[in-house]
Amino acid sequence: MEVKLYNTLSRSKETFAPLVPNKAGMYVCGPTVYTYAHIGNLRSYIFADLLRRMLEYNGYEVTHVMNITDVGHLVSDADEGEDKLVEGAKREKKTPWEIAEFYTQDFMHSLEELNILPPTIVCKATDHIQEMLDFVKELYSRGFAYRIEGDGIYFDVSKLADYGKLSGQSLDELQAGARIEINEHKRHPADFALWKDAPPEHIMQWPSPWGPGYPGWHIECSTMSMKYLGKKIDIHTGGIDHVPIHHENEIAQSEALTGETWVNYWLHGEFLQVDGGKMSKSLNNFFTVSSLRERHFDPIAFRFMCLNAHYRTPLNFTWEGMSAAHTALQRLRQAYQQLPTSPDQPSPQLAAKFHKAINDDLNVPLALSYAWEAARSDEPGSKALLDQFDQVLGLNLNAAPLQQELPPELKALLEERNQARANKNWAQSDQLRDQLTSKGVTIKDSKDGTHWEYKPQ
RNA sequence: GGCGGCAUAGCCAAGCGGUAAGGCAGAGGACUGCAAAUCCUUUACCCCCAGUUCAAUUCUGGGUGCCGCCUCCA
């Protein structure tokens, strides 16, 4: 079945045609590891994970490459200012290397908690300095870049006729809309740094033909993508915010180097909003996987929430919505787990609908509705069908529900209530149940005894 | 100022020319000592105005509102 993907480059859905039959290479723009990854960042990686799983569901052998940016992100505009890693290091009184390592681990752990499959290759910018330098030297020697003394090597965007093709902005428009010029030495405001000179006190620096320095932000993606996936790649993903600057610049330098189209399909995920606006530390709405855990949510419930919306529409995060997702996930899992295991073949009709939905530019919300249909179906092969669906959804449908220990005092209350019930003292038993409910314990009496669910407030 | 996105039931959200998937919440019923859980049933004329069409939530034009990017950001 054909796979359709919305390509930012053409602003339309296109049928996916891989460079090599049955194989797909995808490069996922990874995080800059100077602070904790928040759930907005994570939405993007859930999207990339769904893409990868969908391709594998279609039988493609996927090479999934993700970078870790552990150097080179600059703080202020015009490629001036301090490296974010350096800034983080100063803040926490650690070396940039320690900062990067710490947050990389945290990030990888978050991916795991969200059931995001580990990329085939995870590559760090600092491990590819030589390759980046080679890349820059090549562009420089061929006249696509120029040096600003005492500053660095800049890419000359005017050397490319189609700069701006991804975001739909021409150089003229960029020029017209440019804010006050900071760096007067640049030939065009859109010119960007490939390599920066490092002042002596700069901790992360490497020798280069132009003296000690460090790489610009965009160069790592082009370099590592070409190293691991070749000069042309199938798919490149990232957040919608990367379209205008980062990806535009990646295209510029890459296509300048190879002289041909670099990426066939550009896919971008929309933002996660919080209470209708942007997530930021100052608004105190900066949430991480740990924040979810603190509120006793299964991180997969956040994944569920993301699956419920298409990756190209903004999704509004609220705790109310999180709660709804949590409830829905528990119910779906329970329904799945209560289905009988059967040797029968799954319903081909439903399987086909599901397949069609995910292949249609990842219409996962629709696919999810078919999962509900299967979960509530009497068809004999429904459980097997859901197993199949879960390869893409990644909701761990067979996960055991979180059984938490009941604190001793609540356990005692529960015992007391069971006594009261045995004595048919309904008034007392109901009163005890109210107490337990108010403490977050949900009581379920059944023929084979009393069950409970505990969710601390 | 430039570029882009979004507007569908109380909430989240698919669909995108032929009269609206799914989830959460709510209502009714079954079950229960009563509940909870579960199961069944049930809840929308799709921001406004104009146009195209036999037919528009779905296309075109114009509004209004919200969000994002143009400085690092998923």
Coordinates of C-alpha atoms (C1' of nucleotides) in Angstrom, one line a residue:
Chain A
M1 CA 0.0 0.0 0.0
E2 CA 1.4 3.4 -0.9
V3 CA 2.6 5.7 1.8
K4 CA 1.6 9.4 1.5
L5 CA 3.6 12.1 3.3
Y6 CA 3.0 15.8 3.5
N7 CA 6.1 17.4 2.2
T8 CA 6.8 20.9 3.5
L9 CA 8.8 21.6 0.4
S10 CA 5.8 21.2 -1.9
R11 CA 3.2 21.9 0.7
S12 CA 1.2 18.9 -0.4
K13 CA 0.9 15.2 0.2
E14 CA 3.2 13.1 -2.0
T15 CA 3.5 9.4 -2.5
F16 CA 6.6 8.2 -0.8
A17 CA 9.2 6.8 -3.2
P18 CA 12.3 5.7 -1.5
L19 CA 15.8 6.2 -3.0
V20 CA 16.5 2.5 -2.5
P21 CA 13.6 0.0 -2.8
N22 CA 12.3 -1.2 0.6
K23 CA 14.6 1.0 2.5
A24 CA 14.0 4.4 4.1
G25 CA 16.6 6.7 5.6
M26 CA 15.3 9.3 8.0
Y27 CA 17.2 12.0 9.8
V28 CA 15.5 13.4 12.9
C29 CA 16.7 16.8 14.2
G30 CA 17.6 16.0 17.8
P31 CA 17.8 18.1 20.9
T32 CA 20.3 20.6 22.2
V33 CA 21.2 19.1 25.5
Y34 CA 21.6 22.0 27.8
T35 CA 18.5 21.6 29.9
Y36 CA 15.6 19.1 30.4
A37 CA 13.6 18.1 27.5
H38 CA 10.0 19.2 27.9
I39 CA 6.8 17.5 26.7
G40 CA 6.7 19.9 23.8
N41 CA 10.0 18.8 22.5
L42 CA 9.0 15.2 23.2
R43 CA 5.9 15.6 21.0
S44 CA 8.2 16.0 18.0
Y45 CA 10.0 12.8 18.8
I46 CA 6.8 10.9 19.3
F47 CA 5.9 12.1 15.8
A48 CA 9.2 10.9 14.4
D49 CA 8.7 7.6 16.2
L50 CA 5.3 7.1 14.6
L51 CA 6.7 7.8 11.2
R52 CA 9.5 5.3 11.7
R53 CA 7.0 2.7 13.0
M54 CA 4.6 3.3 10.2
L55 CA 7.4 2.8 7.6
E56 CA 8.5 -0.4 9.3
Y57 CA 4.8 -1.5 9.4
N58 CA 5.0 -1.1 5.6
G59 CA 8.0 -3.4 5.4
Y60 CA 10.6 -0.7 5.0
E61 CA 14.0 -1.2 6.6
V62 CA 14.4 2.1 8.3
T63 CA 17.7 3.7 9.2
H64 CA 16.7 6.3 11.8
V65 CA 19.5 8.8 12.6
M66 CA 19.2 11.4 15.3
N67 CA 21.7 13.9 16.4
I68 CA 22.5 15.2 19.8
T69 CA 23.6 18.8 19.7
D70 CA 26.2 19.2 22.4
V71 CA 27.9 22.2 21.0
G72 CA 27.3 25.2 18.8
H73 CA 23.9 26.6 19.7
L74 CA 24.3 30.3 20.2
V75 CA 22.4 32.3 22.6
S76 CA 21.8 35.6 21.0
D77 CA 21.1 36.7 17.5
A78 CA 23.4 37.2 14.6
D79 CA 25.6 34.3 15.6
E80 CA 27.0 36.3 18.5
G81 CA 27.1 35.4 22.1
E82 CA 27.6 32.4 24.1
D83 CA 27.1 28.8 23.4
K84 CA 24.1 27.4 25.2
L85 CA 26.2 24.5 26.6
V86 CA 28.6 27.0 28.0
E87 CA 25.8 29.0 29.5
G88 CA 24.4 25.9 31.1
A89 CA 27.8 25.0 32.4
K90 CA 28.2 28.3 34.1
R91 CA 24.8 28.1 35.6
E92 CA 25.4 24.7 37.1
K93 CA 29.1 25.2 37.6
K94 CA 30.0 22.2 35.5
T95 CA 31.9 21.7 32.3
P96 CA 30.0 21.8 29.1
W97 CA 30.8 18.2 28.6
E98 CA 29.2 17.2 31.9
I99 CA 26.2 19.3 31.1
A100 CA 25.8 17.6 27.7
E101 CA 26.2 14.2 29.1
F102 CA 23.8 14.7 32.0
Y103 CA 21.0 16.1 29.8
T104 CA 21.6 13.6 27.0
Q105 CA 21.0 10.8 29.5
D106 CA 17.9 12.5 30.8
F107 CA 16.6 12.9 27.2
M108 CA 17.2 9.3 26.3
H109 CA 15.5 8.2 29.4
S110 CA 12.4 10.3 28.5
L111 CA 12.3 8.7 25.1
E112 CA 12.3 5.3 26.7
E113 CA 9.5 6.3 29.0
L114 CA 7.4 7.4 26.1
N115 CA 8.1 4.1 24.3
I116 CA 10.0 5.8 21.5
L117 CA 12.1 3.3 19.7
P118 CA 15.8 4.1 20.0
P119 CA 17.1 5.5 16.8
T120 CA 19.4 3.3 14.7
I121 CA 22.1 5.8 15.1
V122 CA 22.4 8.5 17.7
C123 CA 25.3 10.9 16.9
K124 CA 26.9 13.7 18.8
A125 CA 28.1 16.9 17.2
T126 CA 31.3 16.8 19.2
D127 CA 32.2 13.4 17.8
H128 CA 32.1 14.8 14.2
I129 CA 34.2 18.0 14.4
Q130 CA 36.6 16.7 11.7
E131 CA 33.9 15.9 9.3
M132 CA 32.3 19.3 9.9
L133 CA 35.6 21.0 9.3
D134 CA 36.0 19.1 6.0
F135 CA 32.5 20.2 5.0
V136 CA 33.3 23.8 5.8
K137 CA 36.6 23.8 4.0
E138 CA 35.0 22.4 0.9
L139 CA 32.4 25.1 0.9
Y140 CA 35.0 27.7 1.6
S141 CA 37.3 26.6 -1.1
R142 CA 34.5 26.5 -3.6
G143 CA 33.5 30.0 -2.9
F144 CA 30.2 29.4 -1.1
A145 CA 31.6 30.8 2.1
Y146 CA 33.7 33.7 3.2
R147 CA 35.7 34.6 6.2
I148 CA 35.1 37.6 8.5
E149 CA 38.4 38.2 10.3
G150 CA 38.1 37.7 14.0
D151 CA 34.7 36.2 13.7
G152 CA 34.3 33.1 11.6
I153 CA 33.4 31.5 8.3
Y154 CA 30.0 32.5 6.9
F155 CA 27.9 30.9 4.3
D156 CA 27.0 33.2 1.4
V157 CA 23.3 32.7 0.8
S158 CA 23.3 34.8 -2.3
K159 CA 25.3 32.1 -4.1
L160 CA 22.2 30.0 -4.2
A161 CA 19.3 30.8 -6.5
D162 CA 16.7 29.0 -4.5
Y163 CA 17.5 30.0 -0.9
G164 CA 14.3 30.1 1.1
K165 CA 12.5 27.5 -0.9
L166 CA 11.4 25.6 2.2
S167 CA 9.8 28.4 4.1
G168 CA 8.6 30.3 1.0
Q169 CA 10.5 33.4 1.7
S170 CA 12.7 35.0 -0.9
L171 CA 16.0 36.7 0.0
D172 CA 14.4 40.0 -0.9
E173 CA 11.6 39.4 1.6
L174 CA 14.2 38.4 4.2
Q175 CA 16.1 41.6 3.4
A176 CA 13.1 43.7 3.7
G177 CA 11.9 42.2 6.9
A178 CA 15.4 42.1 8.5
R179 CA 15.7 43.6 11.9
I180 CA 18.4 46.0 12.7
E181 CA 21.7 44.8 11.4
I182 CA 23.9 43.4 14.1
N183 CA 26.8 42.1 12.1
E184 CA 27.7 44.6 9.5
H185 CA 30.4 42.5 8.1
K186 CA 28.0 39.9 6.7
R187 CA 27.2 40.3 3.1
H188 CA 23.6 39.4 3.5
P189 CA 21.6 39.4 6.8
A190 CA 20.6 35.8 6.1
D191 CA 24.3 34.6 5.9
F192 CA 25.0 32.3 8.7
A193 CA 28.0 30.9 10.5
L194 CA 29.6 27.7 9.5
W195 CA 32.5 27.9 11.9
K196 CA 33.2 30.4 14.6
D197 CA 36.5 31.6 16.0
A198 CA 36.8 30.8 19.7
P199 CA 38.1 33.3 22.1
P200 CA 40.8 31.8 24.4
E201 CA 38.4 31.4 27.4
H202 CA 35.9 29.5 25.3
I203 CA 36.0 26.0 26.8
M204 CA 34.7 24.0 23.8
Q205 CA 37.2 24.7 20.9
W206 CA 39.0 22.8 18.3
P207 CA 41.9 23.6 16.0
S208 CA 41.1 24.6 12.4
P209 CA 42.8 26.2 9.5
W210 CA 41.5 29.5 10.8
G211 CA 42.7 29.0 14.3
P212 CA 40.8 27.6 17.3
G213 CA 37.1 27.6 16.9
Y214 CA 33.9 25.6 17.1
P215 CA 31.2 24.7 14.6
G216 CA 28.1 26.7 13.7
W217 CA 24.8 25.2 14.6
H218 CA 23.5 24.1 11.2
I219 CA 26.5 22.3 9.9
E220 CA 26.3 19.3 12.2
C221 CA 23.0 18.1 10.7
S222 CA 24.2 18.3 7.1
T223 CA 27.5 16.6 8.0
M224 CA 26.2 13.8 10.1
S225 CA 23.2 13.2 7.8
M226 CA 25.6 12.7 4.9
K227 CA 27.9 10.5 6.9
Y228 CA 25.3 8.1 8.0
L229 CA 22.7 8.3 5.3
G230 CA 24.5 9.4 2.2
K231 CA 24.5 12.5 0.0
K232 CA 20.8 12.2 -0.6
I233 CA 18.3 11.2 1.9
D234 CA 14.7 10.2 2.0
I235 CA 13.2 12.0 5.0
H236 CA 14.2 14.8 7.3
T237 CA 12.0 15.7 10.3
G238 CA 11.9 18.4 12.9
G239 CA 9.7 20.9 14.6
I240 CA 7.8 23.4 12.6
D241 CA 10.0 26.2 14.1
H242 CA 13.0 24.8 12.2
V243 CA 11.6 25.5 8.8
P244 CA 12.7 29.1 8.3
I245 CA 16.2 29.2 9.6
H246 CA 17.7 25.9 10.6
H247 CA 16.4 23.7 7.8
E248 CA 16.7 26.4 5.2
N249 CA 20.4 26.7 6.1
E250 CA 20.9 23.0 6.1
I251 CA 19.5 22.8 2.6
A252 CA 21.7 25.7 1.5
Q253 CA 25.0 24.3 2.7
S254 CA 24.2 20.7 1.7
E255 CA 23.0 21.5 -1.8
A256 CA 25.9 23.9 -2.3
L257 CA 28.2 21.0 -1.5
T258 CA 26.6 18.3 -3.6
G259 CA 24.9 20.4 -6.3
E260 CA 21.7 18.3 -6.1
T261 CA 18.6 17.9 -4.1
W262 CA 19.5 16.8 -0.7
V263 CA 16.3 15.7 1.1
N264 CA 13.3 14.3 -0.8
Y265 CA 10.7 14.7 2.0
W266 CA 10.7 17.3 4.7
L267 CA 8.3 16.6 7.5
H268 CA 7.5 19.0 10.3
G269 CA 5.6 18.5 13.5
E270 CA 3.4 21.2 14.9
F271 CA 3.8 22.6 18.4
L272 CA 2.4 21.5 21.6
Q273 CA 0.7 24.4 23.3
V274 CA 0.0 24.7 27.0
D275 CA -3.3 26.3 28.0
G276 CA -3.5 27.8 24.5
G277 CA 0.0 29.3 24.5
K278 CA 3.6 28.6 24.3
M279 CA 5.4 26.6 27.0
S280 CA 8.0 28.6 28.9
K281 CA 9.8 28.5 32.2
S282 CA 8.7 32.0 33.0
L283 CA 5.0 31.1 32.7
N284 CA 5.6 28.1 35.0
N285 CA 4.1 25.8 32.4
F286 CA 7.3 24.0 31.4
F287 CA 6.5 20.3 31.9
T288 CA 8.7 17.3 31.6
V289 CA 8.2 13.5 31.8
S290 CA 9.0 13.9 35.5
S291 CA 6.2 16.4 35.9
L292 CA 3.8 13.8 34.5
R293 CA 5.1 11.2 36.9
E294 CA 4.9 13.6 39.8
R295 CA 1.2 13.8 39.1
H296 CA 0.9 10.1 38.9
F297 CA 0.4 9.9 35.2
D298 CA 1.7 7.0 33.1
P299 CA 4.0 8.8 30.6
I300 CA 2.4 6.6 27.9
A301 CA -0.8 8.5 28.6
F302 CA 1.0 11.6 27.2
R303 CA 1.9 9.5 24.2
F304 CA -1.7 8.6 23.9
M305 CA -2.7 12.2 24.0
C306 CA -0.3 13.0 21.1
L307 CA -1.7 10.1 19.1
N308 CA -5.1 11.6 19.4
A309 CA -4.2 14.6 17.3
H310 CA -2.6 14.8 13.9
Y311 CA 1.1 15.7 14.0
R312 CA 0.5 18.8 11.8
T313 CA -2.1 20.5 14.0
P314 CA -1.2 22.3 17.1
L315 CA -2.2 20.3 20.2
N316 CA -3.3 22.0 23.4
F317 CA -2.0 20.5 26.5
T318 CA -4.0 20.8 29.7
W319 CA -4.0 18.7 32.8
E320 CA -7.7 18.0 32.2
G321 CA -6.8 16.6 28.8
M322 CA -4.0 14.7 30.3
S323 CA -6.4 13.1 32.7
A324 CA -8.8 12.2 29.9
A325 CA -5.9 10.6 28.0
H326 CA -4.9 8.7 31.1
T327 CA -8.4 7.3 31.6
A328 CA -8.8 6.5 27.9
L329 CA -5.5 4.6 27.8
Q330 CA -6.4 2.6 30.9
R331 CA -9.7 1.6 29.3
L332 CA -8.2 0.7 26.0
R333 CA -5.6 -1.5 27.8
Q334 CA -8.2 -3.2 29.9
A335 CA -10.4 -3.8 26.9
Y336 CA -7.4 -5.3 25.1
Q337 CA -6.4 -7.5 28.0
Q338 CA -9.9 -8.9 28.4
L339 CA -10.1 -10.0 24.8
P340 CA -9.8 -13.7 24.3
T341 CA -6.6 -15.0 22.7
S342 CA -7.6 -16.8 19.6
P343 CA -5.9 -18.5 16.7
D344 CA -8.3 -16.8 14.3
Q345 CA -7.1 -14.4 11.7
P346 CA -7.8 -10.8 12.4
S347 CA -10.5 -8.9 10.5
P348 CA -8.9 -8.0 7.2
Q349 CA -11.4 -5.1 6.8
L350 CA -10.4 -3.4 10.0
A351 CA -6.7 -4.1 9.4
A352 CA -7.0 -2.5 6.0
K353 CA -8.7 0.6 7.4
F354 CA -6.0 1.0 10.0
H355 CA -3.2 0.6 7.4
K356 CA -4.8 3.1 5.1
A357 CA -5.1 5.6 7.9
I358 CA -1.5 5.5 9.0
N359 CA -0.3 5.5 5.4
D360 CA -2.2 8.6 4.8
D361 CA 0.3 11.0 6.2
L362 CA 0.1 9.4 9.6
N363 CA -3.6 9.9 10.3
V364 CA -3.0 8.3 13.7
P365 CA -6.1 9.8 15.3
L366 CA -8.2 7.9 12.8
A367 CA -6.1 4.8 13.2
L368 CA -6.7 5.0 16.9
S369 CA -10.4 5.0 16.4
Y370 CA -10.0 1.6 14.6
A371 CA -8.1 0.4 17.6
W372 CA -11.1 1.2 19.8
E373 CA -13.3 -0.6 17.3
A374 CA -11.1 -3.7 17.5
A375 CA -11.1 -3.4 21.3
R376 CA -14.8 -3.5 21.4
S377 CA -15.3 -6.1 18.7
D378 CA -16.6 -9.6 19.0
E379 CA -14.5 -10.7 16.1
P380 CA -12.3 -13.6 17.2
G381 CA -9.0 -12.2 16.0
S382 CA -9.3 -8.8 17.6
K383 CA -6.6 -9.3 20.1
A384 CA -4.1 -10.3 17.5
L385 CA -5.2 -7.3 15.5
L386 CA -4.6 -4.9 18.3
D387 CA -1.1 -6.5 18.8
Q388 CA -0.5 -5.6 15.2
F389 CA -1.8 -2.0 15.6
D390 CA 0.3 -1.5 18.7
Q391 CA 3.4 -2.0 16.7
V392 CA 2.7 1.4 15.3
L393 CA 0.8 3.0 18.2
G394 CA 3.3 1.9 20.8
L395 CA 0.9 2.2 23.7
N396 CA 2.0 -1.0 25.4
L397 CA -1.5 -2.4 25.4
N398 CA -0.2 -5.5 27.2
A399 CA 1.3 -3.5 30.0
A400 CA 0.1 -4.4 33.5
P401 CA -1.9 -1.7 35.1
L402 CA 0.2 0.2 37.7
Q403 CA -0.5 -1.6 40.9
Q404 CA 0.7 0.6 43.7
E405 CA 1.1 -0.3 47.3
L406 CA -1.7 0.9 49.5
P407 CA -0.4 2.9 52.5
P408 CA -1.0 1.0 55.8
E409 CA -3.7 3.4 57.1
L410 CA -5.7 3.0 53.9
K411 CA -5.2 -0.8 54.0
A412 CA -6.6 -0.8 57.5
L413 CA -9.7 1.2 56.3
L414 CA -10.2 -1.3 53.5
E415 CA -10.1 -4.2 56.0
E416 CA -12.5 -2.5 58.2
R417 CA -14.9 -1.9 55.4
N418 CA -14.7 -5.6 54.3
Q419 CA -15.7 -6.5 57.8
A420 CA -18.6 -4.2 57.8
R421 CA -19.8 -5.6 54.5
A422 CA -19.5 -9.1 55.8
N423 CA -21.8 -8.0 58.6
K424 CA -24.1 -6.3 56.1
N425 CA -23.5 -3.1 58.0
W426 CA -24.0 -1.0 54.8
A427 CA -24.1 2.3 56.5
Q428 CA -20.7 1.8 58.0
S429 CA -19.3 0.2 54.9
D430 CA -20.5 3.1 52.7
Q431 CA -19.0 5.7 55.1
L432 CA -15.7 3.9 55.0
R433 CA -15.9 3.8 51.2
D434 CA -16.4 7.5 51.1
Q435 CA -13.3 8.0 53.3
L436 CA -11.3 5.8 50.9
T437 CA -12.6 7.6 47.9
S438 CA -11.6 10.9 49.3
K439 CA -8.1 9.6 49.7
G440 CA -7.9 8.5 46.1
V441 CA -8.9 4.8 46.5
T442 CA -11.6 3.6 44.1
I443 CA -13.5 0.6 45.3
K444 CA -14.8 -2.1 43.1
D445 CA -16.7 -4.9 44.7
S446 CA -17.2 -8.0 42.6
K447 CA -18.1 -11.6 43.1
D448 CA -14.5 -12.6 43.6
G449 CA -13.7 -10.0 46.2
T450 CA -13.1 -6.3 46.5
H451 CA -10.7 -4.7 44.0
W452 CA -9.3 -1.2 44.3
E453 CA -7.4 1.4 42.4
Y454 CA -5.2 3.9 44.1
K455 CA -4.4 7.3 42.7
P456 CA -2.9 9.7 45.2
Q457 CA -4.0 13.3 44.8
Chain B
rG1 C1' 5.9 44.9 8.7
rG2 C1' 6.9 39.7 6.4
rC3 C1' 6.0 34.2 6.5
rG4 C1' 3.1 30.1 8.2
rG5 C1' -0.7 27.4 11.0
rC6 C1' -5.5 26.9 13.4
rA7 C1' -11.1 27.9 14.2
rU8 C1' -15.9 21.1 14.2
rA9 C1' -20.4 19.2 20.5
rG10 C1' -18.9 21.0 27.9
rC11 C1' -13.4 19.4 26.7
rC12 C1' -9.6 16.9 23.3
rA13 C1' -9.9 15.8 18.2
rA14 C1' -10.6 13.1 12.9
rG15 C1' -13.1 14.2 8.3
rC16 C1' -12.2 18.4 3.8
rG17 C1' -17.8 18.6 -2.1
rG18 C1' -23.0 14.7 -1.1
rU19 C1' -26.0 16.3 4.8
rA20 C1' -20.4 14.9 10.7
rA21 C1' -14.8 9.0 13.2
rG22 C1' -13.0 8.3 18.0
rG23 C1' -11.8 9.6 23.2
rC24 C1' -13.0 12.3 27.9
rA25 C1' -17.0 14.4 30.6
rG26 C1' -22.7 14.3 30.9
rA27 C1' -27.7 11.7 30.5
rG28 C1' -30.8 7.1 30.4
rG29 C1' -30.7 1.6 31.0
rA30 C1' -28.5 -3.3 32.6
rC31 C1' -25.5 -5.0 36.7
rU32 C1' -24.8 -4.0 42.3
rG33 C1' -27.1 -4.2 49.2
rC34 C1' -26.1 0.9 47.4
rA35 C1' -22.0 2.3 44.5
rA36 C1' -17.7 1.9 41.5
rA37 C1' -15.9 -0.7 37.3
rU38 C1' -18.0 -2.9 32.9
rC39 C1' -21.6 -3.3 28.9
rC40 C1' -25.8 -1.1 25.9
rU41 C1' -28.2 3.5 24.3
rU42 C1' -27.8 8.7 23.8
rU43 C1' -25.8 14.1 23.0
rA44 C1' -23.2 18.9 16.9
rC45 C1' -26.4 21.6 11.3
rC46 C1' -18.9 22.3 11.7
rC47 C1' -16.5 31.2 13.7
rC48 C1' -19.1 35.2 10.5
rC49 C1' -20.4 37.2 5.5
rA50 C1' -20.5 36.8 0.2
rG51 C1' -19.5 33.6 -4.1
rU52 C1' -18.9 28.8 -7.1
rU53 C1' -22.0 24.3 -7.3
rC54 C1' -27.7 20.3 -8.3
rA55 C1' -25.1 19.9 -3.5
rA56 C1' -20.0 23.2 1.1
rU57 C1' -18.1 21.8 7.4
rU58 C1' -15.2 20.6 3.1
rC59 C1' -13.6 25.0 -2.8
rU60 C1' -12.9 30.7 -3.8
rG61 C1' -12.9 35.8 -1.9
rG62 C1' -13.5 39.0 2.4
rG63 C1' -13.9 39.4 7.7
rU64 C1' -13.2 38.1 13.0
rG65 C1' -10.5 35.4 16.8
rC66 C1' -6.4 32.5 18.5
rC67 C1' -1.3 30.4 17.9
rG68 C1' 3.7 30.2 16.1
rC69 C1' 8.0 31.9 13.4
rC70 C1' 11.0 36.1 11.4
rU71 C1' 16.9 36.0 17.7
rC72 C1' 18.1 30.0 20.4
rC73 C1' 13.8 27.0 20.5
rA74 C1' 10.4 20.7 18.9

